[in-house]
Short mmCIF file of C-alpha atoms and ligand atoms in Angstrom, two decimals:
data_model
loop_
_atom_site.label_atom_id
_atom_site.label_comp_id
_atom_site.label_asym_id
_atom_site.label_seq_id
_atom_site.Cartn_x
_atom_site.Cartn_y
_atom_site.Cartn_z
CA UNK U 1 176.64 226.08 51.24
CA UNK U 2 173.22 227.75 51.09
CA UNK U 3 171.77 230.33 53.70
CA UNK U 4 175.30 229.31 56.04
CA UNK U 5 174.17 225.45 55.80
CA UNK U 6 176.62 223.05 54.84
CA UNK U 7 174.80 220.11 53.11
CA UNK U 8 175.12 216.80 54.99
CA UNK U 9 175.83 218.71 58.31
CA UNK U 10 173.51 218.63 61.69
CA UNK U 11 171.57 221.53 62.95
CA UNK U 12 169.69 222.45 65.95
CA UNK U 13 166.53 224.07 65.54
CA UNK U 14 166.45 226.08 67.80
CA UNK U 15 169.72 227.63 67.68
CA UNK U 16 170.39 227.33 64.17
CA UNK U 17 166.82 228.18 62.60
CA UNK U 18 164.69 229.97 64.88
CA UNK U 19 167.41 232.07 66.31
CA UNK U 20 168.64 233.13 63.12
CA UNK U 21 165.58 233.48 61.38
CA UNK U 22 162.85 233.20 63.34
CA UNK U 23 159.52 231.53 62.06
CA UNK U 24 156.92 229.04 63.60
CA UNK U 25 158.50 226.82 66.27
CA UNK U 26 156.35 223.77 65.60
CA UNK U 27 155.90 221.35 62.33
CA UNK U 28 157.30 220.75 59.64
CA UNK U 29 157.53 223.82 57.82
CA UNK U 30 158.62 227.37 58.69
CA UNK U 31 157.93 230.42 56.98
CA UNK U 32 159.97 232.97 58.42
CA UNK U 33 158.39 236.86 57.85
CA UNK U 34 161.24 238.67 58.32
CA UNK U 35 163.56 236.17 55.69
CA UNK U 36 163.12 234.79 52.02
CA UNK U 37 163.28 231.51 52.89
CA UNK U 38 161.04 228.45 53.82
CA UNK U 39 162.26 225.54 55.97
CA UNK U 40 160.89 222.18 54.97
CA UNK U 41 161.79 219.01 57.52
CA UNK U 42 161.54 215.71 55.97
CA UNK U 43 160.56 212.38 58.32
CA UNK U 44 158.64 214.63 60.87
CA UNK U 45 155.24 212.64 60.35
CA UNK U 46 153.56 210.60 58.17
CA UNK U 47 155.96 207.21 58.58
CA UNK U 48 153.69 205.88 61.68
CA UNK U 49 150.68 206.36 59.09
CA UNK U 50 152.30 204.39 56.80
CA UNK U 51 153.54 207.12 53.92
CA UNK U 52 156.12 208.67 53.75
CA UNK U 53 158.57 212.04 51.78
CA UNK U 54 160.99 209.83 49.18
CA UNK U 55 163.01 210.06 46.22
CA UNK U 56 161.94 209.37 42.80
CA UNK U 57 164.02 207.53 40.90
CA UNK U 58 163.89 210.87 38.39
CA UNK U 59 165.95 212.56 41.02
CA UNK U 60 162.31 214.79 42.14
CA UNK U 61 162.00 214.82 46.04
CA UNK U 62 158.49 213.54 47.05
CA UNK U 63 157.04 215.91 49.97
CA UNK U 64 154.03 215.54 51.87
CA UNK U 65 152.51 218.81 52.98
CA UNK U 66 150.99 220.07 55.95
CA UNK U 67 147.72 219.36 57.76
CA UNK U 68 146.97 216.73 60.26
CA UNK U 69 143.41 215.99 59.41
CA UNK U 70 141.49 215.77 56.63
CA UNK U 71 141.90 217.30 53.28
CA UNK U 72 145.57 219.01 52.70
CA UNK U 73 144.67 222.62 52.02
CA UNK U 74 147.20 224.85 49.67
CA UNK U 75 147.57 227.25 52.22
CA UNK U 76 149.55 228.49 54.66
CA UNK U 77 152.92 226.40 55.17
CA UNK U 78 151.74 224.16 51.99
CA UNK U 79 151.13 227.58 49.67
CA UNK U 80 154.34 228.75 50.84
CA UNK U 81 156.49 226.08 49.38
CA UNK U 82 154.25 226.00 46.07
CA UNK U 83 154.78 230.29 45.72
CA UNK U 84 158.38 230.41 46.98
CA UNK U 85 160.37 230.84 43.71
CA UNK U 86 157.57 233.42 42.28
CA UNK U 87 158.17 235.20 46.00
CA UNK U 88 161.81 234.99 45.93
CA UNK U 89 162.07 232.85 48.74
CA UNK U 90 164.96 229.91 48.91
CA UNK U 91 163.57 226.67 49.98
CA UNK U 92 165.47 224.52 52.23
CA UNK U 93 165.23 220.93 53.09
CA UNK U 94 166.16 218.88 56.02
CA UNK U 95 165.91 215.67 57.19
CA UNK U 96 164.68 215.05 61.57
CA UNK U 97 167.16 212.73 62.92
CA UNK U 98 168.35 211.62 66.50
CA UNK U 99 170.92 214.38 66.78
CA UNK U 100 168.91 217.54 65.08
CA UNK U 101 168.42 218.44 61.75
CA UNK U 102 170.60 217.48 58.61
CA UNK U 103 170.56 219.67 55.96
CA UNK U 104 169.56 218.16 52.76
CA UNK U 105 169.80 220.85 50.41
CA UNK U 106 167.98 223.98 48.76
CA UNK U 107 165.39 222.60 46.56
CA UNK U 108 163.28 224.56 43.82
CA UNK U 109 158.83 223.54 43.78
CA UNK U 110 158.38 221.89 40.13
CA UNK U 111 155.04 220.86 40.49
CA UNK U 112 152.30 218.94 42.98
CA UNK U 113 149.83 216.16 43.15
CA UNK U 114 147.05 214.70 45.22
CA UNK U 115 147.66 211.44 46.49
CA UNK U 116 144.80 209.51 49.20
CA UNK U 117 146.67 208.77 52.11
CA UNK U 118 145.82 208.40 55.98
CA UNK U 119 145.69 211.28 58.09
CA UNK U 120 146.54 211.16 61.66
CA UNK U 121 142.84 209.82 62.78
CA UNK U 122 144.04 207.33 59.93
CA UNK U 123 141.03 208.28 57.71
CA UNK U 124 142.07 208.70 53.98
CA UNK U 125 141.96 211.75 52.91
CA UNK U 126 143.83 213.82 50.18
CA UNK U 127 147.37 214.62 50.74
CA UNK U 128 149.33 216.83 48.62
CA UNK U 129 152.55 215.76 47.50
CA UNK U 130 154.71 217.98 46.61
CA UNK U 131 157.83 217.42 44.08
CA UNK U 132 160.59 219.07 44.12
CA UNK U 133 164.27 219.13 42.86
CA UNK U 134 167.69 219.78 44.25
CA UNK U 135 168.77 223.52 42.93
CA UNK U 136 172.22 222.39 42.35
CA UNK U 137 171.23 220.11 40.17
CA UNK U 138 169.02 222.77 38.18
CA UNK U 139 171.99 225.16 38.38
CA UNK U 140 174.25 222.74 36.64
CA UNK U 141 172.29 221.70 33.91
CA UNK U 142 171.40 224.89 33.00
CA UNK U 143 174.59 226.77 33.52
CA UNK U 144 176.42 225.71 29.89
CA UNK U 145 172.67 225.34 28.29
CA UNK U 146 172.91 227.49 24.69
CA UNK U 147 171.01 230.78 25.19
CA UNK U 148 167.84 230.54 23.01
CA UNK U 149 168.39 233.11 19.79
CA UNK U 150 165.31 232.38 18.13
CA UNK U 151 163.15 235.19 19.74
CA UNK U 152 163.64 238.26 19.74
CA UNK U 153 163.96 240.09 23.21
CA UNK U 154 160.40 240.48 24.31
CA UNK U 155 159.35 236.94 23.18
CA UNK U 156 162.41 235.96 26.06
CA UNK U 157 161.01 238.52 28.08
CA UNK U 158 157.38 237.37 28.20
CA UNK U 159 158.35 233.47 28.86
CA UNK U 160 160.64 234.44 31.46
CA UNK U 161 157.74 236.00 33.02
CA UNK U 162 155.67 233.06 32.73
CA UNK U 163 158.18 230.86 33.83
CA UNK U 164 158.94 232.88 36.77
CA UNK U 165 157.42 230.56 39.27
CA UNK U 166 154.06 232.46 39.05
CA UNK U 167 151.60 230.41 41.00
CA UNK U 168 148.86 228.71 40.02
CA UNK U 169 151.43 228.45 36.76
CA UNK U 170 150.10 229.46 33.35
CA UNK U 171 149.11 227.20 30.76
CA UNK U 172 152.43 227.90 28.69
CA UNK U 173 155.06 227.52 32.37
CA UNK U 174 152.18 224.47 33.34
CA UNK U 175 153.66 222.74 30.82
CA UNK U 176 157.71 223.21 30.85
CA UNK U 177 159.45 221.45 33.42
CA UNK U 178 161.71 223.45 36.14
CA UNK U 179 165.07 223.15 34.08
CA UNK U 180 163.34 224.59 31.26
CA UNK U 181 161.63 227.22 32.86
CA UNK U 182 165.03 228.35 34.57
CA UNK U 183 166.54 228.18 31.34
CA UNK U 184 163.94 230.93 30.13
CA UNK U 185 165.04 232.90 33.08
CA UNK U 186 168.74 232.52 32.04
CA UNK U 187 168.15 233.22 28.34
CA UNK U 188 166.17 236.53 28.95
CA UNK U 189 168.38 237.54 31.52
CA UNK U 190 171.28 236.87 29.71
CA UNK U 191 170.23 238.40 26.06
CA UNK U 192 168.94 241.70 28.21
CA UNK U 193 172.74 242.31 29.37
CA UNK U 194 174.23 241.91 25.83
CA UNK U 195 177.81 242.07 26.33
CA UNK U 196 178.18 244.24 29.56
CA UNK U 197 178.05 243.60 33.00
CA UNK U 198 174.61 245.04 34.50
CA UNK U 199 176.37 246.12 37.54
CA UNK U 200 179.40 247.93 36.19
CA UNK U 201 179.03 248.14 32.76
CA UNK U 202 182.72 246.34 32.11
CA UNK U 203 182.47 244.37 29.06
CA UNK U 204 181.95 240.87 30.10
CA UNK U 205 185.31 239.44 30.17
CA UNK U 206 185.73 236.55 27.61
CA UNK U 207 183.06 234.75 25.36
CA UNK U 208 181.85 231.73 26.03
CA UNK U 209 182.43 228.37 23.54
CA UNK U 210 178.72 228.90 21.85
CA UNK U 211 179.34 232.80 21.27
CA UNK U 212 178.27 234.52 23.83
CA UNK U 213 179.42 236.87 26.52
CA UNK U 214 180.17 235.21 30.00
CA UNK U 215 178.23 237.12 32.30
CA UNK U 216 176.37 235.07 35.39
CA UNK U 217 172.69 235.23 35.99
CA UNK U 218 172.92 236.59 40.57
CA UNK U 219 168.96 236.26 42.37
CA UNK U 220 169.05 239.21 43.93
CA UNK U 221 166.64 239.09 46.64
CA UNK U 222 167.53 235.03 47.34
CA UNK U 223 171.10 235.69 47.15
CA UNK U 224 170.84 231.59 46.15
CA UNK U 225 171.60 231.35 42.43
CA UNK U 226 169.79 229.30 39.78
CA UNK U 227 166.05 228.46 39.35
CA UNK U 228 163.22 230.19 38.18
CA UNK U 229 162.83 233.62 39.68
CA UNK U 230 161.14 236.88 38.48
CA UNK U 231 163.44 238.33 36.25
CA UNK U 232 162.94 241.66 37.47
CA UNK U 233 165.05 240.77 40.71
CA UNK U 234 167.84 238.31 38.25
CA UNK U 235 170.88 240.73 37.24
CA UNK U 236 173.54 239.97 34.58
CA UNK U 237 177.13 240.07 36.27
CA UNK U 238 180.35 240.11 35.55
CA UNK U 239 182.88 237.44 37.32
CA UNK U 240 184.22 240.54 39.81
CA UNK U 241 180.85 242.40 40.67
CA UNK U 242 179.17 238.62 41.18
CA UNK U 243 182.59 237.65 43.67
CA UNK U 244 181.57 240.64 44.90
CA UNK U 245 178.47 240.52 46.18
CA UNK U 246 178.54 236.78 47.75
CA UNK U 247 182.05 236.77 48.94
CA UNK U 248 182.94 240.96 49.30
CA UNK U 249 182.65 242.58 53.08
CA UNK U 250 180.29 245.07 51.16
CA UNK U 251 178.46 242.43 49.43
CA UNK U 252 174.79 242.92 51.03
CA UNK U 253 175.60 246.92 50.52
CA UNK U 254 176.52 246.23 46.76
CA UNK U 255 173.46 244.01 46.65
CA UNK U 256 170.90 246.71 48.00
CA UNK U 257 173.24 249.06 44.95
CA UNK U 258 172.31 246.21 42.40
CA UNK U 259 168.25 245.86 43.15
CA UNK U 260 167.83 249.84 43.02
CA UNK U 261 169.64 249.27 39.27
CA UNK U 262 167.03 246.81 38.66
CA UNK U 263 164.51 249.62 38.24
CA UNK U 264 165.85 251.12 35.62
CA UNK U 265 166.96 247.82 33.95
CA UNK U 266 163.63 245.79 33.94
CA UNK U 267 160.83 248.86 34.85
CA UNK U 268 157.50 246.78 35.64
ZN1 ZN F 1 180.54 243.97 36.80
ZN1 ZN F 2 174.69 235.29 42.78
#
């Protein structure tokens, strides 16, 4: 479940996007103002010209950005997928099919290329392609990763920074992969808190097997956990306060509490 999709489960655009969330109702990628999300539909165009999104055997999602003819710009649409993690912004995938739109699943931008491929005039032009990765799969491999004691505090601080999805990327995040840049997310995140809860100060609860105290990493303005994200909206909770805020009836409320804490936690 991510934004109230269920993956594998048909949607109507209309009703189930635009209604919702508003955002451009043509193409194949919507960039809702008033939401931190982006909607990315897969198998919109590109098959009739002979290319077409697909799935690396690597597990990355191939996905062919937006613009009909001639040279793919980054912007717009195609700038929004390639900023969304350093804007906070979940990015969701679905696939066009003969009864709506089947929701893939959240993804997180890794990186993009230029490919030549026909546009609609079928002249060859360059296309960007974007590649992307499930979050769930991100999520899990970094959950049980062992937090990096190394560096010292700031050191974690300034590669979380880097890694935070900052776009174009810096030379040091250009060259880590998504699962390790999320991991330097984690690690700061995670070594900021110490032992207590950010949200109620409780101790964190029990210690983990390599040593450390269990507290989760929650994206505060996503509300979509895992990935790289700035970690100046990425709070340490404990089990309770995280329950909380996804699950409680006050759970937005207790979210607007948590990023005024963030203030005082990370200052800019
Ligand atoms: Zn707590
Ligand atoms: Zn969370």
């Amino acid at each position: 479940m991510s934004w109230g999709f269920e993956e594998d489960k048909v949607y109507n655009r209309r009703a189930d996007i635009h209604a919702k969330f508003g955002g451009q109702q043509q193409g194949g990628i919507i960039t809702p103002s008033q939401h931190p999300v982006v909607f990315i539909i897969t198998g919109e165009e590109g098959l009739e010209h002979g290319y077409a999104d697909r799935m690396r055997a690597d597990g990355a999602f191939e996905y062919f950005g937006e613009g009909q003819v001639g040279d793919m710009a980054l912007q717009r649409g195609n700038l929004a997928i390639a900023t969304h993690a350093a804007e906070g912004k979940g990015l969701l995938l679905f696939r066009k099919t003969t009864e709506g739109l089947r929701f893939v699943s959240e993804m997180v931008y890794e990186k993009h290329h230029i490919e030549r491929a026909p546009d609609r005039e079928n002249n060859e032009r360059d296309a960007i392609v974007f590649e992307l990765r499930p979050l769930g799969a991100i999520f899990e491999a970094t959950e049980d990763a062992p937090l990096d004691d190394k560096n010292d505090l700031e050191q974690l601080r300034a590669l979380a920074k880097a890694s935070a999805g900052i776009f174009p990327p810096t030379q040091v995040a250009g060259t880590r992969n998504v699962y390790q840049r999320s991991r330097d997310v984690r690690n700061y995140v995670l070594m900021r808190a110490g032992a207590n809860c950010e949200g109620c100060n409780s101790p964190a609860p029990f210690i983990r097997k390599n040593g450390s105290p269990y507290l989760e990493p929650h994206h505060i303005r996503r509300v979509s956990d895992g990935g790289p994200d700035d970690p100046a909206f990425v709070i340490s909770l404990c089990p309770n306060c995280h329950r909380r805020v996804h699950a409680g009836k006050d759970g937005p409320a207790y979210n607007d509490i948590l990023l005024a804490k963030m203030q005082s936690i990370e200052p800019n």
